[in-house]
């Protein structure tokens, strides 16, 4: 092939590669697990100390403590 004829061939090949690269695989969920309350989660190494899995009162207390101490910027800053 000559350079004139192969130009559109390369352009078509490049366009096809770009379109293939932009493709997205379908994102399907696995089988649905039963809806459970958040406080029934598993006890792992990352579980906050003081929280007992399955105990709604300790879950609420941990959320309250986290909101007051860890995520409230007004309580974290030192006044001048």
Coordinates of C-alpha atoms in Angstrom, one line a residue:
X1 CA 0.0 0.0 0.0
X2 CA 1.1 3.5 -0.6
X3 CA 1.2 6.3 2.0
X4 CA -1.9 7.9 0.5
X5 CA -4.0 4.7 0.8
X6 CA -2.7 3.7 4.3
X7 CA -3.5 7.2 5.9
X8 CA -7.3 6.5 6.2
X9 CA -6.6 3.0 7.3
X10 CA -4.4 4.2 10.2
X11 CA -7.0 6.9 11.1
X12 CA -9.7 4.3 11.1
X13 CA -7.6 1.9 13.2
X14 CA -6.8 4.7 15.7
X15 CA -10.5 5.7 15.9
X16 CA -11.5 2.1 16.5
X17 CA -8.9 1.7 19.3
X18 CA -10.1 4.9 21.0
X19 CA -13.7 3.7 20.9
X20 CA -12.7 0.4 22.3
X21 CA -10.7 2.0 25.1
X22 CA -13.6 4.2 26.1
X23 CA -15.9 1.3 26.5
X24 CA -17.2 0.4 29.9
X25 CA -17.9 -3.0 31.3
X26 CA -21.4 -3.4 32.7
X27 CA -21.4 -3.0 36.5
X28 CA -23.8 -5.5 37.9
X29 CA -24.3 -6.2 41.6
X30 CA -24.0 -9.6 43.0
X31 CA -26.9 -11.3 44.8
X32 CA -28.6 -8.9 47.2
X33 CA -28.0 -9.5 50.8
X34 CA -30.7 -8.9 53.2
X35 CA -31.1 -5.4 54.5
X36 CA -29.8 -5.3 58.1
X37 CA -29.4 -2.3 60.4
X38 CA -26.0 -0.8 60.5
X39 CA -25.4 -1.6 64.1
X40 CA -25.5 -5.4 63.4
X41 CA -22.1 -5.2 61.5
X42 CA -19.3 -7.6 62.0
X43 CA -16.6 -7.3 64.7
X44 CA -13.3 -6.8 62.9
X45 CA -9.9 -5.5 63.7
X46 CA -11.2 -2.0 62.6
X47 CA -14.1 -2.0 65.0
X48 CA -14.2 1.0 67.3
X49 CA -13.4 0.2 70.9
X50 CA -16.5 0.3 73.0
X51 CA -18.9 -0.7 70.2
X52 CA -20.5 -4.1 70.6
X53 CA -21.8 -5.5 67.4
X54 CA -25.6 -6.0 67.5
X55 CA -26.1 -3.5 70.4
X56 CA -28.0 -0.5 69.1
X57 CA -27.3 1.6 72.2
X58 CA -23.5 1.3 71.9
X59 CA -23.8 2.0 68.2
X60 CA -25.7 5.3 68.9
X61 CA -23.2 6.2 71.6
X62 CA -20.2 5.6 69.3
X63 CA -21.9 7.8 66.6
X64 CA -22.6 10.5 69.1
X65 CA -19.0 10.4 70.4
X66 CA -17.5 10.5 66.8
X67 CA -19.7 13.4 65.9
X68 CA -18.7 15.4 69.0
X69 CA -15.0 14.7 69.1
X70 CA -13.7 13.5 65.8
X71 CA -15.8 15.3 63.2
X72 CA -16.7 18.6 64.8
X73 CA -14.1 21.2 63.8
X74 CA -15.3 23.7 66.4
X75 CA -14.3 21.4 69.2
X76 CA -11.0 20.5 67.6
X77 CA -9.6 24.0 67.2
X78 CA -7.9 25.8 70.0
X79 CA -9.2 29.3 70.8
X80 CA -6.6 32.1 70.6

